[in-house]
Amino acid sequence: MRISSNTQFIASNYSLNSNQARLASLNEQLSSLKRINRPSDDPVASAQLINLGQSMSRNDQMMINTRTIESTLALSEEYLFRGGEVLQSIQNLAIQAGNASLTDEDRSYLRTQLQEQVKGLVGIANSADGQGKYLFSGTKSDTPPFELTLEPTMSIQYKGDWQRQDVAASASRDIAITEPGGLLFGASSSVADPNKPDEFSAGNELWQALARFDQILADGPKGMAKPGPDGETVMDNATPPAAVLGADGKPLQFKDGLPRLDANGAALLEPVLDAGGNPVLGPDGVTPLQQAQTKDLPPTYDESLAKTIEGLKDGHEQLLRSHTSIGARRAEVETLSKTGEGLDVQYKAAVGQLQDLDYVQAITDLNMAITAMDTTQKTYKLVSELSLFKYI
Amino acid sequence: MSIFNIGLSGLNAAQVALSTVAQNVTNVNTPGYHRQRVSQAAQMPSFEGYGFVGRGVEMTAVNRVYNSYLERQLTTATTQDSKLTTQMSYLSQLEDLLGDEHTSLGNSMSDLFKSMQALNSTPDSIPARQSVVNSAQAFAGRVQLVNGRFEELRTGINTQIRSSVSQINAIGKQISEINVQIQSLGQGAAIPNDLMDKRDQLVLDLNRLVKADVTVQSDGRYTVSIGSGQALVASGDHFPLEVVESLDDPQKLEIAYAGSNGTVRIPDRLFEGGSLSGLINSKAEALNRSQADLGRLVIEVADQLNRQSSTGRDLYNQPGGDIFKSLNAFRPLPVGEEIQPPTVPPTFQTLETQMKSYRDAAANFSVVITDPSKLAVGSSLKASLPLDGKLKPTISSVWQSAQGSNGAAIPALPGPIELKYVPDAKPPFTAEGYTVSDAPGVPGGYVLTSDADPSLVVEFKAEGMGEDAATLIISNKALGKDANSGFAVKPEAGGIAAMWAPYGDPVGSVPAAGISMSWDGSAWSVPTGYTVEAANPPENGYRIMNGAGEEVVGFAADPAKLAAGKSFTIGSGPSDFTPSDNSNMLAMVKIQTKKTMSSTPDGISNFNPGDMAGKTTDFQGFFGQLVSFVGNKTNEVKIAAQAQTVSLKETYLARESFSGVNLDEEAANLIRFQQAYQASSKVIQIAQQVFSDLLQMR
């Protein structure tokens, strides 16, 4: 092959250029420690890196979120724990209130004590977090969740709403960080039917029992219905009192506390009805025969107290259930937080696999490139020195 | 006598040969120079009776060593190399812009959603809200930065197109002038070598700018044509090209040819090689697609976030407004579809008008929300407790989900939704006029889709499913934050289960004194001037209308549970303001991973896949596709350019090997012709000596 003088220059020039480009690219990889420095180095991996970047950024935020969730739930749990303690001492009060030897004065002390404890409990239910937001008012965090009035009768009403604040703890799981107070403690202390004050409605037992407890402490056994004195004859409230005739036409005797006496001491009676639903009249043909009322009896102090104790127990159980549910959520968050940490490691490993430089390979390549460059330069110098013109 | 002549002819021949060697040596580095060779031949001998006696040497020609096949190869390699190098220089700028971590849109988009996610922990915190506004502004700023660079690249390309065309014209003019010179200087078979070299070099230079084909005419003149045969030079005439603005988009430049029949636009695709084609291709294949994708991305980002925002409530308990400037007006149609409203004659979407829309969209992308309190974090809906007063089940959050895209209207809740809980059914809720389905992947989550078109989509989460059937009401929250913008009923306990702000337009308001009403066992009695209308079905919903026929308030009550004679007063009460409600923001954050984008079609004939195309990826994935596209394109051109560089080197070497000057060879020739010169001198000297000897014999 014929060689022109420029052949040598062109070929060397090309080799020098390509060696230099190789060195520049290795230099860039080694100084950034990345295999991919621009999308064209590996277009598919670049797109994957962009998606991984989004996943990592989301995961970072999830891990921050799990800490927020954890601390908020921990705060709620702490307050519920303290609420439980107060509730326990209220339950003790209820047991004390059952002591038959209590005087009205003792009961009024108990009532004062109860009201203080209820104020404490409502105070706990109205707790706010560090930023002054009420923990238990659902999403109406600017409204104190419970409104307590003590006079004339105790009343507690829920003012919050029923929605929870959810925070994402992982890509697929939102966790509620608040619990509406209405579901923890109850919505209202009023009962559905004022004539049946001991019929508490599900979910509202705590407040209803507390209001009832306050009421019966105020009324006392004397101010409430009582069982009739067994063995005595039931008298009507005419003047002078006359014996009431029973279904058998004989004077009616108190038996097993029946008929019950109302708060004023009057016996609770109802007329005896025949098959046609008409009152059966006594021997005088005017006065209907009477029997003890057995249905819808006004409760006695002891009955109401028993219901109150039961209601307090139900309320306490409801609180404990919620407490458990919050604890379960905390446990879940902890797991999710660990999962997040694990994911973070995996994402980083994936990013590493995609873009990390193989140092050994790169340094070996660099050495080879340097050698090639050096050789090219030396060859170029030596060959360019050869010329026939030197000899003529 | 003949010895003299023979010697002289040898002397002359050697001198010409030496001059040619000198010419070769001095032009060793002249671009386009072909080494020249002298051809010599013995002169016609003279017949002297006994035979023919030589008469010396004569010069027949000075030729350049030229192989038209090698030259054509070099031209082709040069024009391809020039095209690829030009493309590479723009593509690498483009990929640096999109791929660099510090300018990457991907990161700032992630940051925006990250700050939105952070806000969910503290929905009413102004600093957290401010951080969302700031991230949105940072994202918009990044989009403007990238789009600004796109525009700079575009301007750069346009400037280069203009200067390339003026260079092409200058070269064309020179070739036509040399054509004339060659024709006038040409003497029979003899040709002016250096002028030919100059013209061939001009053709090579022209090919660097644009692929040009050369036809040699019988008289040695060149006809140079470009594109699909448009003559740039024909004999001594030169037809200049022009740069004209596209009729659809003045920013797009087109090359036109001023032929004898007026100006003709040459379609871009006809330019196959040279830097001009590199410029046109970089723009058409990479820059346009990148900018169109950016435009399409930001139109969708703005639309999706604004739509979800509009279904929520801000910290003033007012309906949410736009976060980003709405870009829906810029949405182009797929290429070829008729633009609405119809015109006469109909106008159709073209690639150019589509491109312009996307560029305008990207340039207009900005944040309109400035007051962080106006971020619509909360939901505009609320849910009542079960009407029977039991606490099971409860709806723990409820929000409207903005469906659809392309700026379609989002229907408002037409009235309260009566949601019936049916234990043990699957899903356990029904609502008339709505289809209820389980929310995928959300335990306790349900989706209500209205049967109307466009459909209204409400999502909710329910908890504490009990064993008893129950009815709940989902309704709009009363607007406003001041204490009396909501409703209250007295006495509080019993009877009225839920109240909601009026729906529709116009609406009235509850007077300060309230509205006293009672249930007489079969009907409601209300003060004069008001009427109560039952909803359908009547047992749960009622609307109180004032004298002007405006709805004042809606409420739900179950007559079966109401005692006759029960009376209430509906008055102003606490508003439905819920600062910690973040359900709308939770829905907004989910947009990050929602499949909202469809892939770009081919990116050359159409940038918009249209509404019917399946949504295959989220925002980030779409951006990844763009980066990957630019990366692939760059990679493809990089590899082609590397191959072309090698090919150019090889063809260049092949030509050099054939036509290039070898100095050693020339040095040898120098000695050779010097010797020939010396020898011929000796011949003359001897001839003189012979002649002189002859004279001395006298």
mmCIF file of N, CA and C in Angstrom, chain A residues 1-7 10 14 34 38-41 43 47 50-51 54 57-58 60-62 65 68 131 133 139-142 157 159 161-168 172 174 177 182-183 190 203-204 387-389 392, chain B residues 28-29 35 95-96 101 110 114 117-118 120-121 123-124 385 395-396 461 463 492 575 577-582 586 590 592-593 618 620-621 624 627 631-632 635 638 646 649 653 656-657 660-665 667 671:
data_model
loop_
_atom_site.group_PDB
_atom_site.id
_atom_site.type_symbol
_atom_site.label_atom_id
_atom_site.label_comp_id
_atom_site.label_asym_id
_atom_site.label_seq_id
_atom_site.Cartn_x
_atom_site.Cartn_y
_atom_site.Cartn_z
ATOM 1 N N MET A 1 0.845 -1.208 0.000
ATOM 2 C CA MET A 1 0.000 0.000 0.000
ATOM 3 C C MET A 1 0.867 1.239 0.000
ATOM 4 N N ARG A 2 0.436 2.150 -0.817
ATOM 5 C CA ARG A 2 1.186 3.403 -0.891
ATOM 6 C C ARG A 2 0.823 4.258 0.324
ATOM 7 N N ILE A 3 1.841 4.863 0.881
ATOM 8 C CA ILE A 3 1.628 5.715 2.050
ATOM 9 C C ILE A 3 1.922 7.156 1.657
ATOM 10 N N SER A 4 1.045 8.053 1.973
ATOM 11 C CA SER A 4 1.375 9.460 1.736
ATOM 12 C C SER A 4 1.881 10.044 3.045
ATOM 13 N N SER A 5 2.532 11.181 2.933
ATOM 14 C CA SER A 5 3.097 11.778 4.149
ATOM 15 C C SER A 5 2.002 12.088 5.155
ATOM 16 N N ASN A 6 0.826 12.429 4.643
ATOM 17 C CA ASN A 6 -0.258 12.789 5.569
ATOM 18 C C ASN A 6 -0.881 11.570 6.235
ATOM 19 N N THR A 7 -0.730 10.401 5.629
ATOM 20 C CA THR A 7 -1.325 9.191 6.199
ATOM 21 C C THR A 7 -0.949 9.054 7.667
ATOM 22 N N ILE A 10 -2.660 11.670 9.815
ATOM 23 C CA ILE A 10 -4.103 11.425 9.993
ATOM 24 C C ILE A 10 -4.329 10.269 10.951
ATOM 25 N N TYR A 14 -5.993 10.523 14.680
ATOM 26 C CA TYR A 14 -7.188 9.768 15.073
ATOM 27 C C TYR A 14 -6.937 8.998 16.363
ATOM 28 N N LYS A 34 -19.096 7.040 39.341
ATOM 29 C CA LYS A 34 -20.342 6.527 38.764
ATOM 30 C C LYS A 34 -20.065 5.972 37.375
ATOM 31 N N ARG A 38 -24.245 10.302 32.269
ATOM 32 C CA ARG A 38 -25.264 10.984 31.469
ATOM 33 C C ARG A 38 -26.165 9.900 30.902
ATOM 34 N N PRO A 39 -27.410 10.275 30.552
ATOM 35 C CA PRO A 39 -28.375 9.243 30.158
ATOM 36 C C PRO A 39 -27.875 8.326 29.050
ATOM 37 N N SER A 40 -27.082 8.870 28.098
ATOM 38 C CA SER A 40 -26.698 8.032 26.961
ATOM 39 C C SER A 40 -25.714 6.938 27.378
ATOM 40 N N ASP A 41 -25.108 7.073 28.589
ATOM 41 C CA ASP A 41 -24.203 6.006 29.029
ATOM 42 C C ASP A 41 -24.965 4.704 29.218
ATOM 43 N N PRO A 43 -29.184 4.327 28.706
ATOM 44 C CA PRO A 43 -30.511 4.960 28.725
ATOM 45 C C PRO A 43 -31.529 4.211 29.563
ATOM 46 N N ALA A 47 -33.458 5.681 33.091
ATOM 47 C CA ALA A 47 -34.895 5.781 33.374
ATOM 48 C C ALA A 47 -35.213 5.057 34.674
ATOM 49 N N ILE A 50 -34.311 7.200 37.598
ATOM 50 C CA ILE A 50 -35.277 8.273 37.854
ATOM 51 C C ILE A 50 -36.451 7.725 38.665
ATOM 52 N N ASN A 51 -36.940 6.540 38.275
ATOM 53 C CA ASN A 51 -38.050 5.946 39.019
ATOM 54 C C ASN A 51 -37.623 5.561 40.439
ATOM 55 N N GLN A 54 -37.608 8.525 42.702
ATOM 56 C CA GLN A 54 -38.932 8.858 43.245
ATOM 57 C C GLN A 54 -39.279 7.914 44.392
ATOM 58 N N SER A 57 -37.266 8.842 47.453
ATOM 59 C CA SER A 57 -37.733 10.083 48.063
ATOM 60 C C SER A 57 -39.027 9.836 48.845
ATOM 61 N N ARG A 58 -39.914 9.003 48.263
ATOM 62 C CA ARG A 58 -41.163 8.702 48.963
ATOM 63 C C ARG A 58 -40.881 7.915 50.229
ATOM 64 N N ASP A 60 -38.198 7.892 52.012
ATOM 65 C CA ASP A 60 -37.618 8.790 53.025
ATOM 66 C C ASP A 60 -38.733 9.462 53.812
ATOM 67 N N GLN A 61 -39.711 9.994 53.048
ATOM 68 C CA GLN A 61 -40.793 10.713 53.702
ATOM 69 C C GLN A 61 -41.620 9.762 54.559
ATOM 70 N N MET A 62 -41.807 8.530 54.092
ATOM 71 C CA MET A 62 -42.564 7.547 54.868
ATOM 72 C C MET A 62 -41.868 7.291 56.200
ATOM 73 N N ASN A 65 -42.574 10.080 58.333
ATOM 74 C CA ASN A 65 -43.972 9.966 58.754
ATOM 75 C C ASN A 65 -44.137 8.958 59.886
ATOM 76 N N THR A 68 -43.457 10.507 63.108
ATOM 77 C CA THR A 68 -44.534 11.411 63.545
ATOM 78 C C THR A 68 -45.711 10.594 64.082
ATOM 79 N N GLN A 131 -48.595 21.325 69.853
ATOM 80 C CA GLN A 131 -48.930 22.506 69.060
ATOM 81 C C GLN A 131 -50.299 23.064 69.424
ATOM 82 N N LYS A 133 -53.096 21.485 69.473
ATOM 83 C CA LYS A 133 -54.222 20.870 68.772
ATOM 84 C C LYS A 133 -54.826 19.787 69.656
ATOM 85 N N THR A 139 -61.101 15.504 63.415
ATOM 86 C CA THR A 139 -60.319 16.445 62.619
ATOM 87 C C THR A 139 -60.639 17.891 62.989
ATOM 88 N N LYS A 140 -61.575 18.084 63.920
ATOM 89 C CA LYS A 140 -61.864 19.454 64.378
ATOM 90 C C LYS A 140 -60.894 19.813 65.490
ATOM 91 N N SER A 141 -59.605 19.795 65.161
ATOM 92 C CA SER A 141 -58.600 19.861 66.210
ATOM 93 C C SER A 141 -58.537 21.232 66.883
ATOM 94 N N ASP A 142 -59.316 22.194 66.410
ATOM 95 C CA ASP A 142 -59.300 23.502 67.076
ATOM 96 C C ASP A 142 -60.427 23.624 68.101
ATOM 97 N N GLN A 157 -70.937 16.530 76.571
ATOM 98 C CA GLN A 157 -71.279 16.392 75.147
ATOM 99 C C GLN A 157 -70.013 16.425 74.312
ATOM 100 N N LYS A 159 -68.040 17.457 71.056
ATOM 101 C CA LYS A 159 -68.144 18.564 70.096
ATOM 102 C C LYS A 159 -67.286 18.350 68.846
ATOM 103 N N ASP A 161 -65.668 15.900 65.596
ATOM 104 C CA ASP A 161 -66.315 15.113 64.558
ATOM 105 C C ASP A 161 -65.797 13.685 64.606
ATOM 106 N N TRP A 162 -66.195 12.895 63.634
ATOM 107 C CA TRP A 162 -65.942 11.456 63.712
ATOM 108 C C TRP A 162 -64.866 11.013 62.734
ATOM 109 N N GLN A 163 -64.183 11.993 62.176
ATOM 110 C CA GLN A 163 -63.177 11.643 61.182
ATOM 111 C C GLN A 163 -61.785 11.569 61.813
ATOM 112 N N ARG A 164 -60.967 10.704 61.230
ATOM 113 C CA ARG A 164 -59.606 10.532 61.727
ATOM 114 C C ARG A 164 -58.643 11.238 60.795
ATOM 115 N N GLN A 165 -57.465 11.575 61.327
ATOM 116 C CA GLN A 165 -56.412 12.108 60.470
ATOM 117 C C GLN A 165 -55.486 10.963 60.093
ATOM 118 N N ASP A 166 -55.448 10.657 58.813
ATOM 119 C CA ASP A 166 -54.590 9.566 58.346
ATOM 120 C C ASP A 166 -53.255 10.113 57.869
ATOM 121 N N VAL A 167 -52.211 9.354 58.097
ATOM 122 C CA VAL A 167 -50.904 9.711 57.554
ATOM 123 C C VAL A 167 -50.339 8.454 56.910
ATOM 124 N N ALA A 168 -49.739 8.629 55.726
ATOM 125 C CA ALA A 168 -49.196 7.464 55.025
ATOM 126 C C ALA A 168 -47.953 6.959 55.744
ATOM 127 N N SER A 172 -48.519 1.804 50.625
ATOM 128 C CA SER A 172 -49.865 1.262 50.488
ATOM 129 C C SER A 172 -50.671 1.340 51.778
ATOM 130 N N ASP A 174 -52.153 3.797 54.903
ATOM 131 C CA ASP A 174 -52.374 5.031 55.653
ATOM 132 C C ASP A 174 -52.773 4.633 57.060
ATOM 133 N N ILE A 177 -53.717 8.652 62.858
ATOM 134 C CA ILE A 177 -52.902 9.046 64.006
ATOM 135 C C ILE A 177 -53.768 9.656 65.104
ATOM 136 N N GLY A 182 -65.257 10.836 70.623
ATOM 137 C CA GLY A 182 -66.600 10.285 70.710
ATOM 138 C C GLY A 182 -66.576 8.770 70.702
ATOM 139 N N LEU A 183 -65.609 8.194 69.986
ATOM 140 C CA LEU A 183 -65.520 6.744 69.937
ATOM 141 C C LEU A 183 -64.754 6.194 71.124
ATOM 142 N N SER A 190 -76.526 12.086 77.654
ATOM 143 C CA SER A 190 -77.989 11.957 77.748
ATOM 144 C C SER A 190 -78.412 10.562 77.334
ATOM 145 N N GLY A 203 -71.642 2.385 73.498
ATOM 146 C CA GLY A 203 -70.651 3.388 73.111
ATOM 147 C C GLY A 203 -70.674 4.620 73.975
ATOM 148 N N ASN A 204 -71.828 4.906 74.590
ATOM 149 C CA ASN A 204 -71.936 6.108 75.418
ATOM 150 C C ASN A 204 -71.965 5.785 76.906
ATOM 151 N N SER A 387 12.655 11.211 7.601
ATOM 152 C CA SER A 387 12.433 11.904 6.324
ATOM 153 C C SER A 387 13.689 11.815 5.469
ATOM 154 N N LEU A 388 13.476 11.576 4.226
ATOM 155 C CA LEU A 388 14.597 11.470 3.293
ATOM 156 C C LEU A 388 15.286 12.816 3.115
ATOM 157 N N PHE A 389 14.488 13.892 3.307
ATOM 158 C CA PHE A 389 15.040 15.232 3.113
ATOM 159 C C PHE A 389 16.199 15.512 4.050
ATOM 160 N N ILE A 392 19.473 14.763 2.073
ATOM 161 C CA ILE A 392 19.909 15.385 0.815
ATOM 162 C C ILE A 392 20.124 16.885 1.004
ATOM 163 N N VAL B 28 2.101 19.867 -0.038
ATOM 164 C CA VAL B 28 1.868 18.640 0.721
ATOM 165 C C VAL B 28 0.723 18.793 1.721
ATOM 166 N N ASN B 29 0.557 19.990 2.269
ATOM 167 C CA ASN B 29 -0.508 20.167 3.285
ATOM 168 C C ASN B 29 -1.716 20.925 2.757
ATOM 169 N N ARG B 35 -1.702 14.881 -5.766
ATOM 170 C CA ARG B 35 -0.334 14.941 -6.309
ATOM 171 C C ARG B 35 -0.412 14.898 -7.843
ATOM 172 N N GLU B 95 -29.083 16.086 26.637
ATOM 173 C CA GLU B 95 -29.079 15.042 27.665
ATOM 174 C C GLU B 95 -28.438 15.546 28.949
ATOM 175 N N ASP B 96 -27.452 16.455 28.834
ATOM 176 C CA ASP B 96 -26.889 17.023 30.057
ATOM 177 C C ASP B 96 -27.967 17.783 30.815
ATOM 178 N N GLU B 101 -28.287 15.744 37.697
ATOM 179 C CA GLU B 101 -29.020 15.687 38.971
ATOM 180 C C GLU B 101 -29.474 17.061 39.430
ATOM 181 N N SER B 110 -40.257 15.045 42.746
ATOM 182 C CA SER B 110 -40.315 14.220 43.954
ATOM 183 C C SER B 110 -40.384 15.098 45.196
ATOM 184 N N LYS B 114 -43.062 15.095 48.105
ATOM 185 C CA LYS B 114 -42.541 14.806 49.442
ATOM 186 C C LYS B 114 -43.054 15.864 50.427
ATOM 187 N N GLN B 117 -46.597 15.236 51.180
ATOM 188 C CA GLN B 117 -46.729 14.095 52.098
ATOM 189 C C GLN B 117 -46.413 14.538 53.535
ATOM 190 N N ALA B 118 -45.393 15.391 53.674
ATOM 191 C CA ALA B 118 -45.009 15.872 55.012
ATOM 192 C C ALA B 118 -46.140 16.699 55.609
ATOM 193 N N ASN B 120 -49.187 16.179 55.404
ATOM 194 C CA ASN B 120 -50.251 15.330 55.921
ATOM 195 C C ASN B 120 -50.141 15.076 57.417
ATOM 196 N N SER B 121 -48.920 15.143 57.967
ATOM 197 C CA SER B 121 -48.786 14.938 59.415
ATOM 198 C C SER B 121 -49.276 16.151 60.182
ATOM 199 N N PRO B 123 -51.628 19.021 59.096
ATOM 200 C CA PRO B 123 -52.383 19.675 58.012
ATOM 201 C C PRO B 123 -52.586 21.176 58.208
ATOM 202 N N ASP B 124 -52.611 21.661 59.457
ATOM 203 C CA ASP B 124 -52.893 23.084 59.623
ATOM 204 C C ASP B 124 -51.639 23.889 59.921
ATOM 205 N N LEU B 385 -73.102 10.474 61.825
ATOM 206 C CA LEU B 385 -73.152 9.197 62.534
ATOM 207 C C LEU B 385 -74.367 8.432 62.019
ATOM 208 N N ILE B 395 -67.777 6.603 59.717
ATOM 209 C CA ILE B 395 -66.961 6.877 58.528
ATOM 210 C C ILE B 395 -65.772 7.695 59.000
ATOM 211 N N SER B 396 -64.589 7.131 58.880
ATOM 212 C CA SER B 396 -63.439 7.806 59.481
ATOM 213 C C SER B 396 -62.823 8.848 58.559
ATOM 214 N N LYS B 461 -63.639 5.875 54.096
ATOM 215 C CA LYS B 461 -63.162 4.737 54.878
ATOM 216 C C LYS B 461 -64.129 4.555 56.033
ATOM 217 N N GLU B 463 -65.294 2.317 59.609
ATOM 218 C CA GLU B 463 -64.739 1.485 60.676
ATOM 219 C C GLU B 463 -65.849 1.008 61.582
ATOM 220 N N GLU B 492 -80.073 19.287 71.872
ATOM 221 C CA GLU B 492 -79.062 18.577 71.097
ATOM 222 C C GLU B 492 -79.373 17.097 70.922
ATOM 223 N N SER B 575 -69.183 25.981 62.793
ATOM 224 C CA SER B 575 -68.992 25.630 61.391
ATOM 225 C C SER B 575 -68.449 24.217 61.289
ATOM 226 N N PHE B 577 -65.710 23.443 60.190
ATOM 227 C CA PHE B 577 -64.306 23.635 59.907
ATOM 228 C C PHE B 577 -63.479 22.575 60.632
ATOM 229 N N THR B 578 -62.686 21.828 59.871
ATOM 230 C CA THR B 578 -61.882 20.763 60.462
ATOM 231 C C THR B 578 -60.416 20.935 60.079
ATOM 232 N N PRO B 579 -59.655 21.648 60.913
ATOM 233 C CA PRO B 579 -58.272 21.969 60.533
ATOM 234 C C PRO B 579 -57.378 20.750 60.355
ATOM 235 N N SER B 580 -57.691 19.642 61.022
ATOM 236 C CA SER B 580 -56.789 18.487 60.906
ATOM 237 C C SER B 580 -57.219 17.510 59.834
ATOM 238 N N ASP B 581 -58.228 17.895 59.040
ATOM 239 C CA ASP B 581 -58.673 16.999 57.981
ATOM 240 C C ASP B 581 -57.673 17.096 56.829
ATOM 241 N N ASN B 582 -57.099 15.968 56.464
ATOM 242 C CA ASN B 582 -56.104 15.992 55.386
ATOM 243 C C ASN B 582 -56.480 15.045 54.254
ATOM 244 N N LEU B 586 -54.250 13.765 51.055
ATOM 245 C CA LEU B 586 -53.860 12.353 50.886
ATOM 246 C C LEU B 586 -54.200 11.889 49.478
ATOM 247 N N LYS B 590 -51.578 10.859 46.243
ATOM 248 C CA LYS B 590 -51.682 9.588 45.501
ATOM 249 C C LYS B 590 -51.533 9.804 43.991
ATOM 250 N N GLN B 592 -49.211 11.168 42.622
ATOM 251 C CA GLN B 592 -47.804 10.946 42.282
ATOM 252 C C GLN B 592 -47.598 9.580 41.618
ATOM 253 N N THR B 593 -48.297 8.570 42.110
ATOM 254 C CA THR B 593 -48.065 7.228 41.583
ATOM 255 C C THR B 593 -49.233 6.744 40.730
ATOM 256 N N ASP B 618 -46.899 7.029 35.452
ATOM 257 C CA ASP B 618 -47.106 8.230 36.260
ATOM 258 C C ASP B 618 -46.175 9.341 35.755
ATOM 259 N N GLN B 620 -43.481 10.736 36.984
ATOM 260 C CA GLN B 620 -42.049 10.469 37.063
ATOM 261 C C GLN B 620 -41.639 9.459 35.980
ATOM 262 N N GLY B 621 -42.487 8.435 35.787
ATOM 263 C CA GLY B 621 -42.198 7.423 34.784
ATOM 264 C C GLY B 621 -42.167 8.039 33.392
ATOM 265 N N GLY B 624 -39.046 9.798 33.012
ATOM 266 C CA GLY B 624 -38.020 8.779 32.797
ATOM 267 C C GLY B 624 -37.994 8.327 31.340
ATOM 268 N N VAL B 627 -36.212 10.982 29.372
ATOM 269 C CA VAL B 627 -34.763 10.941 29.570
ATOM 270 C C VAL B 627 -34.184 9.745 28.821
ATOM 271 N N GLY B 631 -31.522 9.795 25.956
ATOM 272 C CA GLY B 631 -30.312 9.004 26.166
ATOM 273 C C GLY B 631 -30.094 8.024 25.023
ATOM 274 N N ASN B 632 -31.161 7.335 24.639
ATOM 275 C CA ASN B 632 -31.064 6.365 23.556
ATOM 276 C C ASN B 632 -30.657 7.029 22.256
ATOM 277 N N ASN B 635 -27.145 8.060 22.443
ATOM 278 C CA ASN B 635 -26.305 6.884 22.360
ATOM 279 C C ASN B 635 -26.214 6.391 20.914
ATOM 280 N N LYS B 638 -24.181 8.752 19.013
ATOM 281 C CA LYS B 638 -22.792 8.684 19.459
ATOM 282 C C LYS B 638 -22.100 7.500 18.780
ATOM 283 N N VAL B 646 -14.509 6.634 12.102
ATOM 284 C CA VAL B 646 -13.582 5.606 11.622
ATOM 285 C C VAL B 646 -13.692 5.480 10.106
ATOM 286 N N LYS B 649 -12.081 8.336 8.465
ATOM 287 C CA LYS B 649 -10.628 8.199 8.535
ATOM 288 C C LYS B 649 -10.153 7.229 7.456
ATOM 289 N N LEU B 653 -7.853 8.074 4.415
ATOM 290 C CA LEU B 653 -6.563 7.414 4.251
ATOM 291 C C LEU B 653 -6.462 6.777 2.862
ATOM 292 N N GLU B 656 -5.764 9.508 0.528
ATOM 293 C CA GLU B 656 -4.401 9.974 0.756
ATOM 294 C C GLU B 656 -3.411 8.990 0.137
ATOM 295 N N SER B 657 -3.725 7.718 0.365
ATOM 296 C CA SER B 657 -2.821 6.695 -0.121
ATOM 297 C C SER B 657 -2.724 6.743 -1.653
ATOM 298 N N GLY B 660 -2.369 11.341 -2.238
ATOM 299 C CA GLY B 660 -1.598 12.211 -1.353
ATOM 300 C C GLY B 660 -0.135 12.263 -1.751
ATOM 301 N N VAL B 661 0.525 13.309 -1.295
ATOM 302 C CA VAL B 661 1.937 13.511 -1.588
ATOM 303 C C VAL B 661 2.762 12.769 -0.564
ATOM 304 N N ASN B 662 3.744 11.951 -1.027
ATOM 305 C CA ASN B 662 4.669 11.338 -0.099
ATOM 306 C C ASN B 662 5.997 12.066 -0.247
ATOM 307 N N LEU B 663 6.427 12.715 0.840
ATOM 308 C CA LEU B 663 7.620 13.566 0.745
ATOM 309 C C LEU B 663 8.868 12.756 0.408
ATOM 310 N N ASP B 664 8.941 11.554 0.954
ATOM 311 C CA ASP B 664 10.102 10.715 0.659
ATOM 312 C C ASP B 664 10.137 10.373 -0.826
ATOM 313 N N GLU B 665 8.964 10.076 -1.338
ATOM 314 C CA GLU B 665 8.856 9.751 -2.755
ATOM 315 C C GLU B 665 9.285 10.955 -3.589
ATOM 316 N N ALA B 667 11.200 13.350 -2.598
ATOM 317 C CA ALA B 667 12.639 13.571 -2.418
ATOM 318 C C ALA B 667 13.411 12.668 -3.387
ATOM 319 N N ILE B 671 15.791 13.755 -6.622
ATOM 320 C CA ILE B 671 17.138 13.280 -6.956
ATOM 321 C C ILE B 671 17.138 12.690 -8.374
#
